[in-house]
PDB file of C-alpha atoms in Angstrom:
ATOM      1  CA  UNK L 564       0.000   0.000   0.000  1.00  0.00           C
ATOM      2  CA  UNK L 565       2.668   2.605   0.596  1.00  0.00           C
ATOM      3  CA  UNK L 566       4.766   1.566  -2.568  1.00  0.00           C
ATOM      4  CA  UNK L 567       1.155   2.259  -4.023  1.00  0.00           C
ATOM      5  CA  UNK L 568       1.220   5.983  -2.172  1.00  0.00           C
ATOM      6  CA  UNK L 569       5.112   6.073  -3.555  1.00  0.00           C
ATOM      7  CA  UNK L 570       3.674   6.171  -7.108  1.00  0.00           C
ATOM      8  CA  UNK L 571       1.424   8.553  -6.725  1.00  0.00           C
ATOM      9  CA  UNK L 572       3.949  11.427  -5.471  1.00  0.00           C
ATOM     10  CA  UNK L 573       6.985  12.006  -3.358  1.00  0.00           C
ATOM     11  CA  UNK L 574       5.204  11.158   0.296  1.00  0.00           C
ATOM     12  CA  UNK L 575       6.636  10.914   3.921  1.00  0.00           C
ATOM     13  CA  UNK L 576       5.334   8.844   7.085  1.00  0.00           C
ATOM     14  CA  UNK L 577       4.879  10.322  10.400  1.00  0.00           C
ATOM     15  CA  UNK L 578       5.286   7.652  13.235  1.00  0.00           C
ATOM     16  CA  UNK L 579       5.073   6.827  16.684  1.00  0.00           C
ATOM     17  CA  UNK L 580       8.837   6.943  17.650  1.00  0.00           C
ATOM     18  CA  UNK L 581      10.668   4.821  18.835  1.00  0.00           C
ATOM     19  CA  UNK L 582       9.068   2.844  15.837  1.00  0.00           C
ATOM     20  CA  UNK L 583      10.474  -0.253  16.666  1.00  0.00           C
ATOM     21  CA  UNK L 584       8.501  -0.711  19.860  1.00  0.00           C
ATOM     22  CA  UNK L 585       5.202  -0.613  17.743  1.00  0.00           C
ATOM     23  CA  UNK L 586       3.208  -3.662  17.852  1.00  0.00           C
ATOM     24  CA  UNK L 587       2.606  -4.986  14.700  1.00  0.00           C
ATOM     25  CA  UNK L 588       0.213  -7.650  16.109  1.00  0.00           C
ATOM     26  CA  UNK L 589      -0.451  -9.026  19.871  1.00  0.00           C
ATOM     27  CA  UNK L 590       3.330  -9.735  21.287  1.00  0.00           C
ATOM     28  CA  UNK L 591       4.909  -9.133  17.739  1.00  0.00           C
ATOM     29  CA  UNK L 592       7.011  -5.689  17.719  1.00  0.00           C
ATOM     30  CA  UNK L 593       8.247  -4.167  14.422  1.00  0.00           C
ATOM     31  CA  UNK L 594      11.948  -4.773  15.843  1.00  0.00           C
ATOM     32  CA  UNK L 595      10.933  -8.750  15.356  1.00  0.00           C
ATOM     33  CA  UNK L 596       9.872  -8.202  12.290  1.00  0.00           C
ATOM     34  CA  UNK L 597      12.942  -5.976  10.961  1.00  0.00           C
ATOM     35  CA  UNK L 598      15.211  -8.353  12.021  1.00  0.00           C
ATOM     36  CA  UNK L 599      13.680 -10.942   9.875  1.00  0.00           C
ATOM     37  CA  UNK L 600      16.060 -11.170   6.825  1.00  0.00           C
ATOM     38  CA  UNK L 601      13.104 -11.094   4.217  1.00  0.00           C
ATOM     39  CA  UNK L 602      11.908  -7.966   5.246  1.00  0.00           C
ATOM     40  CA  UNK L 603      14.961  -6.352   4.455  1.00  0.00           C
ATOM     41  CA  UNK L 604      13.933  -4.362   1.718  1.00  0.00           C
ATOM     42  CA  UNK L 605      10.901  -3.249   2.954  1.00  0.00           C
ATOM     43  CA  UNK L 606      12.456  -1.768   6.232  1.00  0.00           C
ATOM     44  CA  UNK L 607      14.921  -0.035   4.330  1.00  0.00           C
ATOM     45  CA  UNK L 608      11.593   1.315   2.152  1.00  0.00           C
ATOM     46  CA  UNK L 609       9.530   2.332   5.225  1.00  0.00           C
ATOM     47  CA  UNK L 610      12.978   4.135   6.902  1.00  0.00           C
ATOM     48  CA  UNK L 611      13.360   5.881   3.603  1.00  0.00           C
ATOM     49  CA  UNK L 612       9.651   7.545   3.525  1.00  0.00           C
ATOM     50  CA  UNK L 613      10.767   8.336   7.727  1.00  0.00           C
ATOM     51  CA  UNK L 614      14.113   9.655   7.075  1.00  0.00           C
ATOM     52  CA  UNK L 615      11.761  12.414   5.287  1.00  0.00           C
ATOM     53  CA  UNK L 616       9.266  13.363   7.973  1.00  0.00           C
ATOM     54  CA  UNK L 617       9.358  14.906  11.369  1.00  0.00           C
ATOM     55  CA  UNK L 618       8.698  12.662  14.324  1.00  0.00           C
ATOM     56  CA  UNK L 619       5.384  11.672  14.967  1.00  0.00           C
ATOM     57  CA  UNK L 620       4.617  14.366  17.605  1.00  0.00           C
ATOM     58  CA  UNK L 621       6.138  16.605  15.957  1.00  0.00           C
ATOM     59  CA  UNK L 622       4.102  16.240  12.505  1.00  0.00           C
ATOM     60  CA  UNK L 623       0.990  16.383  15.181  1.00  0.00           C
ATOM     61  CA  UNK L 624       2.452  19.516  16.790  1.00  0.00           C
ATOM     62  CA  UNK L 625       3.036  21.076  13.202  1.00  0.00           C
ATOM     63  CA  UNK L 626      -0.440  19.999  12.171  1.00  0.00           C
ATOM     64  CA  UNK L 627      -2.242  22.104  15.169  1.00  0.00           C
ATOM     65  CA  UNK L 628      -2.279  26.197  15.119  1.00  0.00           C
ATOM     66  CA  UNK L 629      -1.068  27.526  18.222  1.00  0.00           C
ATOM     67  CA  UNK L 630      -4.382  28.355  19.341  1.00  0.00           C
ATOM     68  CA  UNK L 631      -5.676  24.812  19.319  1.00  0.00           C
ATOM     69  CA  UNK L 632      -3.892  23.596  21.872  1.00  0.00           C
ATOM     70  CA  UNK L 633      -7.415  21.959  23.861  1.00  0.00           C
ATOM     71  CA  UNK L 634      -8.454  19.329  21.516  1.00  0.00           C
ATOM     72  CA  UNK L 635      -8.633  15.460  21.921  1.00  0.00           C
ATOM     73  CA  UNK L 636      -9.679  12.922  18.546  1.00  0.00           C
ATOM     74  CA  UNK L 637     -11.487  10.054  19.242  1.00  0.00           C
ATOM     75  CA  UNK L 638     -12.501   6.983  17.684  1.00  0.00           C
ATOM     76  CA  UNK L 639     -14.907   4.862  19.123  1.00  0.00           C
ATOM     77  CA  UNK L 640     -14.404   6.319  22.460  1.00  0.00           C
ATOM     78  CA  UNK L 641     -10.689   5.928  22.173  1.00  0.00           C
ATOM     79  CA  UNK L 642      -8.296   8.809  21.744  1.00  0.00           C
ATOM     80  CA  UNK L 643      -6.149   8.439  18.246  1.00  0.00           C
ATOM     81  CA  UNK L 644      -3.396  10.256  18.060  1.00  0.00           C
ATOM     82  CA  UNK L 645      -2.454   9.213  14.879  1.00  0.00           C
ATOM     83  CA  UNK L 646      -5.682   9.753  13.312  1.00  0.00           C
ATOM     84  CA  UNK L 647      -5.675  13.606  15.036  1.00  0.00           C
ATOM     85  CA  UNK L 648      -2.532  13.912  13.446  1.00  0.00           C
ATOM     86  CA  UNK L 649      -4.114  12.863   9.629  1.00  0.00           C
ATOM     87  CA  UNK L 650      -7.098  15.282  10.409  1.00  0.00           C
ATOM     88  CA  UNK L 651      -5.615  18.066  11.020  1.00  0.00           C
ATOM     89  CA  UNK L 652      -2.556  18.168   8.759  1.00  0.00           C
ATOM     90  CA  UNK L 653      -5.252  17.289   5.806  1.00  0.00           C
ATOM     91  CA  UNK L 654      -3.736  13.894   5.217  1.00  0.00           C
ATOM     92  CA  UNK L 655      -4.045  10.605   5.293  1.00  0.00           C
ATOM     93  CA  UNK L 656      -4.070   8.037   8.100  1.00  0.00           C
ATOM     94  CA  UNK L 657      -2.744   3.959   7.230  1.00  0.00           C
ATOM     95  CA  UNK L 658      -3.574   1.007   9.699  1.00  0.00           C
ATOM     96  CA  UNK L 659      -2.639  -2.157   9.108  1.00  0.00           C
ATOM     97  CA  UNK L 660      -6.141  -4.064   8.460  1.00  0.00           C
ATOM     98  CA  UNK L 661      -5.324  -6.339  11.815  1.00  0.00           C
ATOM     99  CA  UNK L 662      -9.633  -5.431  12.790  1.00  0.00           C
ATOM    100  CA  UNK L 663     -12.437  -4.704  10.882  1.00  0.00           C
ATOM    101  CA  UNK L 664     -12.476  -1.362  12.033  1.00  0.00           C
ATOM    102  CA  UNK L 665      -9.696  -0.607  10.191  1.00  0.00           C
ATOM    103  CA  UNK L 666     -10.718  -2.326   6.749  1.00  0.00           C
ATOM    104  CA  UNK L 667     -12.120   1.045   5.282  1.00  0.00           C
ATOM    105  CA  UNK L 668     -11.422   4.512   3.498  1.00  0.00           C
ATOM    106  CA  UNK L 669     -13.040   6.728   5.395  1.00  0.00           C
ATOM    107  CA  UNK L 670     -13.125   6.614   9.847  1.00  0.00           C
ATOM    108  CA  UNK L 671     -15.586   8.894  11.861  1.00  0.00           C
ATOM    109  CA  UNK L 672     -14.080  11.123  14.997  1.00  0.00           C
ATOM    110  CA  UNK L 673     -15.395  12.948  17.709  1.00  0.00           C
ATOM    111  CA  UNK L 674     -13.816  15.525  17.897  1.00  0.00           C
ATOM    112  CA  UNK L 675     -13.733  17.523  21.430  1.00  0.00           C
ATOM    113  CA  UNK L 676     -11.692  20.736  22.095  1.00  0.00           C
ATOM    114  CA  UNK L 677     -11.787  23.348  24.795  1.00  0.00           C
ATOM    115  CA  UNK L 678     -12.530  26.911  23.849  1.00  0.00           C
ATOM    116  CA  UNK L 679     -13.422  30.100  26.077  1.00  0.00           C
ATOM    117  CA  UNK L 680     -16.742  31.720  26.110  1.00  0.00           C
ATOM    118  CA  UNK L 681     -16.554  35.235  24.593  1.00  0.00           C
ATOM    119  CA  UNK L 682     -19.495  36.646  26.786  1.00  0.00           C
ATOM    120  CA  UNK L 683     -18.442  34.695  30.455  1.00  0.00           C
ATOM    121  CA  UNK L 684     -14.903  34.196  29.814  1.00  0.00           C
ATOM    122  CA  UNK L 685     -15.577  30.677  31.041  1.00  0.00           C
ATOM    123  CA  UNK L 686     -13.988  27.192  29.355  1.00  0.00           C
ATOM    124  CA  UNK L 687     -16.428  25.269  27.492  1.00  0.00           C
ATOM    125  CA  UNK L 688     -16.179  22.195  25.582  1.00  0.00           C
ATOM    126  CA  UNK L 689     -17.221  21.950  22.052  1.00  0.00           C
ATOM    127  CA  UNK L 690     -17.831  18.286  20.593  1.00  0.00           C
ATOM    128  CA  UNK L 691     -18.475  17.327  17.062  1.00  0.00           C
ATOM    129  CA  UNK L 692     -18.373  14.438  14.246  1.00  0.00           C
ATOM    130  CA  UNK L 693     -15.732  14.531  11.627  1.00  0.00           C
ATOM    131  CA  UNK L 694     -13.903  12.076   9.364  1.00  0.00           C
ATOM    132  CA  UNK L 695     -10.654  11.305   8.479  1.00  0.00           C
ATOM    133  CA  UNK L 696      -9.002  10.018   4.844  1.00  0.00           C
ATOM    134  CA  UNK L 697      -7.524   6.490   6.195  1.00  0.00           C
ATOM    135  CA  UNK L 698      -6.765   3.406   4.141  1.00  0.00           C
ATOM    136  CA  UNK L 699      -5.311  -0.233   5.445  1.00  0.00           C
ATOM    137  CA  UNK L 700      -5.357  -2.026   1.996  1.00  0.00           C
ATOM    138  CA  UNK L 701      -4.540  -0.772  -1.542  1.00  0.00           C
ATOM    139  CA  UNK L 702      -8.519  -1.249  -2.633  1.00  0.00           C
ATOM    140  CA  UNK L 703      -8.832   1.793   0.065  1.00  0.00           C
ATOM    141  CA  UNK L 704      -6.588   4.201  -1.751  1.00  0.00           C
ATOM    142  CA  UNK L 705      -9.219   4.230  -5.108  1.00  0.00           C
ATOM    143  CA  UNK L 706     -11.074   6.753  -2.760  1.00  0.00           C
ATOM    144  CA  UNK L 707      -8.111   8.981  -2.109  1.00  0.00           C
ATOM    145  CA  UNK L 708      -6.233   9.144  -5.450  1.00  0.00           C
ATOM    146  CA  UNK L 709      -7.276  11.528  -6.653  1.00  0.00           C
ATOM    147  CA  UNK L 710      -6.204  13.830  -4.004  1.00  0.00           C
ATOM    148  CA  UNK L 711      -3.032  12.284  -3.620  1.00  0.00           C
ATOM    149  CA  UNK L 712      -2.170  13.165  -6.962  1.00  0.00           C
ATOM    150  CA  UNK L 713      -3.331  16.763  -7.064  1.00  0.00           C
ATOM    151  CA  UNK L 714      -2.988  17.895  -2.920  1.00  0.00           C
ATOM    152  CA  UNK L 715      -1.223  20.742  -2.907  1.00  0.00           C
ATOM    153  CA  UNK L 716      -1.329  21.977  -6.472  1.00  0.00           C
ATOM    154  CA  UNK L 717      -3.665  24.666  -5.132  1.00  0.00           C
ATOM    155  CA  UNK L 718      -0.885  26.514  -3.254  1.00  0.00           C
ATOM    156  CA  UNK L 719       1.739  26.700  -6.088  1.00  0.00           C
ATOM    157  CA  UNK L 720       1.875  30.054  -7.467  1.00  0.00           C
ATOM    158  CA  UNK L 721       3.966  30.294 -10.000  1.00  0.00           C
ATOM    159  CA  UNK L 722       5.571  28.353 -13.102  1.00  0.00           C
ATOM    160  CA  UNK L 723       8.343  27.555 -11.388  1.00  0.00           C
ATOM    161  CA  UNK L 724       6.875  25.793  -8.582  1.00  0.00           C
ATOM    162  CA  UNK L 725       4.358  23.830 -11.068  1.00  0.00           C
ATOM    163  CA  UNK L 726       7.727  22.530 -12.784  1.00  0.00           C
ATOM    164  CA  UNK L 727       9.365  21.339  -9.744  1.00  0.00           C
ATOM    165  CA  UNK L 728       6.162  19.336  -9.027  1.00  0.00           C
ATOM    166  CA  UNK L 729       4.798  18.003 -11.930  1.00  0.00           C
ATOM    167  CA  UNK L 730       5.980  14.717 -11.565  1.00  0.00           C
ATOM    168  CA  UNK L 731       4.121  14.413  -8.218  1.00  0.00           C
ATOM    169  CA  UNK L 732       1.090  16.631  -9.536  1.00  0.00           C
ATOM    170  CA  UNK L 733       0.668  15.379 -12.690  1.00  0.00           C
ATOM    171  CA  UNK L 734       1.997  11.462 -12.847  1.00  0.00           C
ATOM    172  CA  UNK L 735      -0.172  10.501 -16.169  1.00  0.00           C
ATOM    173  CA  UNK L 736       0.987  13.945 -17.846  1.00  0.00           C
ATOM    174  CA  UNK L 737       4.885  13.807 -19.589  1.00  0.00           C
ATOM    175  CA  UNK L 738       6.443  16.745 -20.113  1.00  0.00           C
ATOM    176  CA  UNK L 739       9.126  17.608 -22.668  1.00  0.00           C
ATOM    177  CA  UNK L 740      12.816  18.911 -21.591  1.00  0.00           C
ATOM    178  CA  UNK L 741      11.934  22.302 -23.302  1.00  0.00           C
ATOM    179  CA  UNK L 742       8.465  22.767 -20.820  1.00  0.00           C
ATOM    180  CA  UNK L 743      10.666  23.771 -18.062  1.00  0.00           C
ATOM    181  CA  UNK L 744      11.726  26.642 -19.860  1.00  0.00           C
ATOM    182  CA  UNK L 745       8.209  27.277 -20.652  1.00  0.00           C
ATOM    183  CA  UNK L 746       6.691  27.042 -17.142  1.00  0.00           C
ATOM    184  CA  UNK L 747       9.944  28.970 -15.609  1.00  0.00           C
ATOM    185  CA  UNK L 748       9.052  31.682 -17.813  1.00  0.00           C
ATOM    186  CA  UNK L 749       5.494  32.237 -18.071  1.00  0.00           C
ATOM    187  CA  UNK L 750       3.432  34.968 -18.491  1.00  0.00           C
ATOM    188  CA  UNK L 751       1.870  35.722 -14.850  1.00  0.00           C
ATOM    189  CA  UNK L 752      -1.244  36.528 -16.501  1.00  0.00           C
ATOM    190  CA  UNK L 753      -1.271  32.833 -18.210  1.00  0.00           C
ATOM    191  CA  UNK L 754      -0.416  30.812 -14.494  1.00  0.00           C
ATOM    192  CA  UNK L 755      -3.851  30.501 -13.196  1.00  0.00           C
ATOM    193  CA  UNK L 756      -4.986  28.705 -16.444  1.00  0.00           C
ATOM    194  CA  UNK L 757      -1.984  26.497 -16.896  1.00  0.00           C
ATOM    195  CA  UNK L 758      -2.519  25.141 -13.399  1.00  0.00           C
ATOM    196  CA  UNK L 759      -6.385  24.962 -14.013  1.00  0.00           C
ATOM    197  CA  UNK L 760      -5.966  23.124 -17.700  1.00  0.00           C
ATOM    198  CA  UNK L 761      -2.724  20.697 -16.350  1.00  0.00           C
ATOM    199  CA  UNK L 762      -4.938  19.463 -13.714  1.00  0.00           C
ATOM    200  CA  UNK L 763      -8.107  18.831 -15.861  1.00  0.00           C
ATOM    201  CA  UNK L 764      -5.064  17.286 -18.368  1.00  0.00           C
ATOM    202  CA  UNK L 765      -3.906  15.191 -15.497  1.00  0.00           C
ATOM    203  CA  UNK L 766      -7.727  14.132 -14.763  1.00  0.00           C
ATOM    204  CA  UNK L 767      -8.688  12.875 -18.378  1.00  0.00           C
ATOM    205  CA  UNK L 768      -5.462  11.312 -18.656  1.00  0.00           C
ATOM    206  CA  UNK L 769      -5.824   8.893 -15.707  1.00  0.00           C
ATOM    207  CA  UNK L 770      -9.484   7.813 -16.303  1.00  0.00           C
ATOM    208  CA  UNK L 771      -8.849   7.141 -19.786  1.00  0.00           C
ATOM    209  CA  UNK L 772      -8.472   3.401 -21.576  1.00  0.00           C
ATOM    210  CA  UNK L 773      -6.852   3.566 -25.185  1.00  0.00           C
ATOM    211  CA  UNK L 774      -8.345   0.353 -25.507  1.00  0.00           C
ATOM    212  CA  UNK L 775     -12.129   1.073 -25.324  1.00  0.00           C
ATOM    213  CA  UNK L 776     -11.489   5.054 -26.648  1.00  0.00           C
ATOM    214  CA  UNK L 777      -8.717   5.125 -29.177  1.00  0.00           C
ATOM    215  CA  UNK L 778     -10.054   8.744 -30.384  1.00  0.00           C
ATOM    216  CA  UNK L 779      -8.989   9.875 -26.454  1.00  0.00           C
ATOM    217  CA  UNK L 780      -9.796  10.348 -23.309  1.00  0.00           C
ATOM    218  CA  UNK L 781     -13.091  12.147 -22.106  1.00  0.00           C
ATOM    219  CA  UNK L 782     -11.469  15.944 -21.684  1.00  0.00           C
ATOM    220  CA  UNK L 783     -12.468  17.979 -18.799  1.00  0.00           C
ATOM    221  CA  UNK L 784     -11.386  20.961 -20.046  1.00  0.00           C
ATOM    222  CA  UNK L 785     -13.289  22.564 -22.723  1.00  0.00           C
ATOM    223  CA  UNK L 786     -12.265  23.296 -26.200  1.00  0.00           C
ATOM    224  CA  UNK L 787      -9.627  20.887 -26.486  1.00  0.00           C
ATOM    225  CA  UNK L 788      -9.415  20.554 -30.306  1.00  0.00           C
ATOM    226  CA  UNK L 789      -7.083  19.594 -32.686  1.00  0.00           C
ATOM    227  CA  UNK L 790      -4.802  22.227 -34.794  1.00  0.00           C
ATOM    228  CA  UNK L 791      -6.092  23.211 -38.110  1.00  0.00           C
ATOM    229  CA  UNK L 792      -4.465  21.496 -41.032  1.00  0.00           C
ATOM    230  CA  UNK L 793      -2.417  24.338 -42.835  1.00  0.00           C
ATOM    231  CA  UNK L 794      -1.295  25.171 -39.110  1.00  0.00           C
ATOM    232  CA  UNK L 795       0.004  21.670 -38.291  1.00  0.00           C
ATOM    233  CA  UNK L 796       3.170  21.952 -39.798  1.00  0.00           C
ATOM    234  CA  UNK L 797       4.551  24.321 -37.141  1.00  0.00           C
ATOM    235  CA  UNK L 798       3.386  22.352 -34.301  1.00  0.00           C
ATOM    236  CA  UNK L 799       6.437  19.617 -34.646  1.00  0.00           C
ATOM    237  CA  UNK L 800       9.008  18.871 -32.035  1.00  0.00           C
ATOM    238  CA  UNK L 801      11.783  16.960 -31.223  1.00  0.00           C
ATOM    239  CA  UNK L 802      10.141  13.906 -29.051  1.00  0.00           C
ATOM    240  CA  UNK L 803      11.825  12.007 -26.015  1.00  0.00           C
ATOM    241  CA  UNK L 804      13.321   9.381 -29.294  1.00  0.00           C
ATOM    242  CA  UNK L 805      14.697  12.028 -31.039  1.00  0.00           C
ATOM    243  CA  UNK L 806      12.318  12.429 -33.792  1.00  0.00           C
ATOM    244  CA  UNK L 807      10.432  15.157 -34.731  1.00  0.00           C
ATOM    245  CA  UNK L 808       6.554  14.685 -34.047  1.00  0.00           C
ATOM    246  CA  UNK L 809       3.551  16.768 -34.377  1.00  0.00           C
ATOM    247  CA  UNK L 810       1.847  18.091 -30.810  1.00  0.00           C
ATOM    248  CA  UNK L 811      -1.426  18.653 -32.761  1.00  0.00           C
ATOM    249  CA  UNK L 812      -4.074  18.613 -29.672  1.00  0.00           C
ATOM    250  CA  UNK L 813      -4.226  21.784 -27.912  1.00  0.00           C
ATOM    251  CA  UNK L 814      -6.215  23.877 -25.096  1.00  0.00           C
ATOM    252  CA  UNK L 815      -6.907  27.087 -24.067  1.00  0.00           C
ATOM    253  CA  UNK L 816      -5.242  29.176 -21.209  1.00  0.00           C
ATOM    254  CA  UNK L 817      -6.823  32.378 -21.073  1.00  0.00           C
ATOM    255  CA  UNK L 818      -9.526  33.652 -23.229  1.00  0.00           C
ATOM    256  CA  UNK L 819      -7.203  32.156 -26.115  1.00  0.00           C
ATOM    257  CA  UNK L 820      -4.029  34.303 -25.618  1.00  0.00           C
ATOM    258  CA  UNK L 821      -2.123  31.108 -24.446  1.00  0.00           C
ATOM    259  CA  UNK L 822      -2.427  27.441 -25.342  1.00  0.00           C
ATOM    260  CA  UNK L 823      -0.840  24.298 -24.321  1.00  0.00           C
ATOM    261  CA  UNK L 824       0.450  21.972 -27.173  1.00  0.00           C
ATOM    262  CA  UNK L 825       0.657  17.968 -26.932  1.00  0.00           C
ATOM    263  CA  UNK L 826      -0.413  14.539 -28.344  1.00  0.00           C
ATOM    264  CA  UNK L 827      -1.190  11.559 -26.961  1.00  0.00           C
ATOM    265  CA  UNK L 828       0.207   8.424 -25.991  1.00  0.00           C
ATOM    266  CA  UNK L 829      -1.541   5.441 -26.528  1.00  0.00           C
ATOM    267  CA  UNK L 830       0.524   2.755 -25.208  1.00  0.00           C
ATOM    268  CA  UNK L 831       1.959   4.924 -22.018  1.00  0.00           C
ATOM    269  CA  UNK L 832      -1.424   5.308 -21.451  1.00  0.00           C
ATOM    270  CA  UNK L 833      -0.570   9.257 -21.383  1.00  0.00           C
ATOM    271  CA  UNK L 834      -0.675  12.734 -22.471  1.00  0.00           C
ATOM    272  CA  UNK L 835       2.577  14.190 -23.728  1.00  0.00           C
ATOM    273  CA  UNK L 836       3.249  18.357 -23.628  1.00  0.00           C
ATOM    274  CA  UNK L 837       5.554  19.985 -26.115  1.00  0.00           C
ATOM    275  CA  UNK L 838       4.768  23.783 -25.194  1.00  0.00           C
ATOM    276  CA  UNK L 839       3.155  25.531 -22.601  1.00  0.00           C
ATOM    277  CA  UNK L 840       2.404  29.313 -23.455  1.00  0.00           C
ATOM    278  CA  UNK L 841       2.167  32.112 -25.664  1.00  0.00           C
ATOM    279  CA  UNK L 842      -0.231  30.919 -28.770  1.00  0.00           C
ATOM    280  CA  UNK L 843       2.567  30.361 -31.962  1.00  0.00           C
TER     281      UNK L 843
END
């Protein structure tokens, strides 16, 4: 399941610490099963996604504004740390699936946190249902995909950023060597709908089959279109192999004054982007 979150994007895991005093099961402690020489590469795996996160309270400490300090996450009348942690740094919680509670995408909290009373000045205790993105088997993570993929994109604000994220962002979009120079240097006025039109790109892309719709995918954005004929022959790059291709699909960034160029590939399953910009 988390070589399944690996795909999606870059990800860390926040743990308990010291991790290898975490029962796995009743009497069996994640030290025991480290130590057992098939698991070798997996430790080394789940260390890896670690060595890139805070601690676990520290992740929960990061995850709560200063102001919050009051506030307790429960699950079935149990306090959960770890699922606290998930809700309020917008992310998402993984159990193993050792109960049945555990064996779905979505878990309900009560939440309870202490606030003062403007009028009396007086401590009161506010307590309400939400839930929390959680998944203990790879059929959970169908649910949460899509946000896996795209979290985040909302905040980037400029070309720049979108580059040095568009493998995470965008993992069913490909992007041609010359894009960067494209995205690093775009027209401010143009950012806003490359962002909006890469992630309706990124969308079509990943529910589309080649098999059952060879035409293409089913485009979110609008106006996606195919160049004119006479204006095809300046819409050829060089490709990944070397050889020149026509990008002949294109859509709109902003009321027409910018487009972005590509083609598809069929057998990658996969949208690939020549030009990002100023309509040639």
């Amino acid at each position: 399941m988390l070589r399944e979150l690996q795909r999606w994007r870059g990800i860390s895991l926040a743990t308990q610490s010291p991790f290898d005093e975490t029962e796995l099961a009743r009497g069996y402690y994640y030290a025991q099963w480290r130590n057992d020489a098939r698991n070798k590469e997996e430790h080394r795996f789940i260390q890896r996604m670690r060595d890139r996160c805070t601690t676990f309270t520290a992740a929960l400490h990061a995850a709560a504004a200063s102001e919050r300090d009051d506030i307790w996450h429960r699950h079935k009348g149990i306090d959960v740390q770890g699922l606290g942690a998930a809700r309020m740094a917008d992310g998402l919680a993984v159990s193993l699936p050792l109960a049945p509670d555990w064996d779905t995408a979505w878990l309900e909290l009560r939440i309870e946190e202490l606030s003062e009373d403007p009028q009396t000045g007086e401590t009161i205790a506010d307590e309400y249902p939400e839930t929390v993105r959680h998944a203990s088997r790879k059929t959970h993570l169908r649910e949460h995909e899509e946000w896996g993929c795209l979290e985040g994109l909302d905040r980037v604000s400029s070309g720049a950023e979108l580059w040095a994220g568009h493998a995470d962002f965008f993992p069913n979009l490909q992007f041609l060597d010359r894009v960067q120079d494209d995205l690093e240097n775009l027209d401010p006025r143009w950012f806003k709908g490359a962002r909006q039109l890469l992630r309706q790109l990124q969308a079509s892309a990943a529910a589309w089959d080649p098999v059952t719709s060879p035409t293409g995918p089913h485009w979110e954005a609008p106006n996606i279109r195919p160049e004119h004929e006479n204006a095809r022959r300046d819409r050829f790059w060089e490709d990944w192999d070397g050889e020149s291709r026509c990008f002949e699909l294109h859509g709109n960034l902003n009321r027409g004054a910018g487009r972005i160029y590509f083609r598809l590939v069929h057998d990658e399953k996969a949208i690939r982007i020549a030009h990002i910009g100023r309509h040639l």
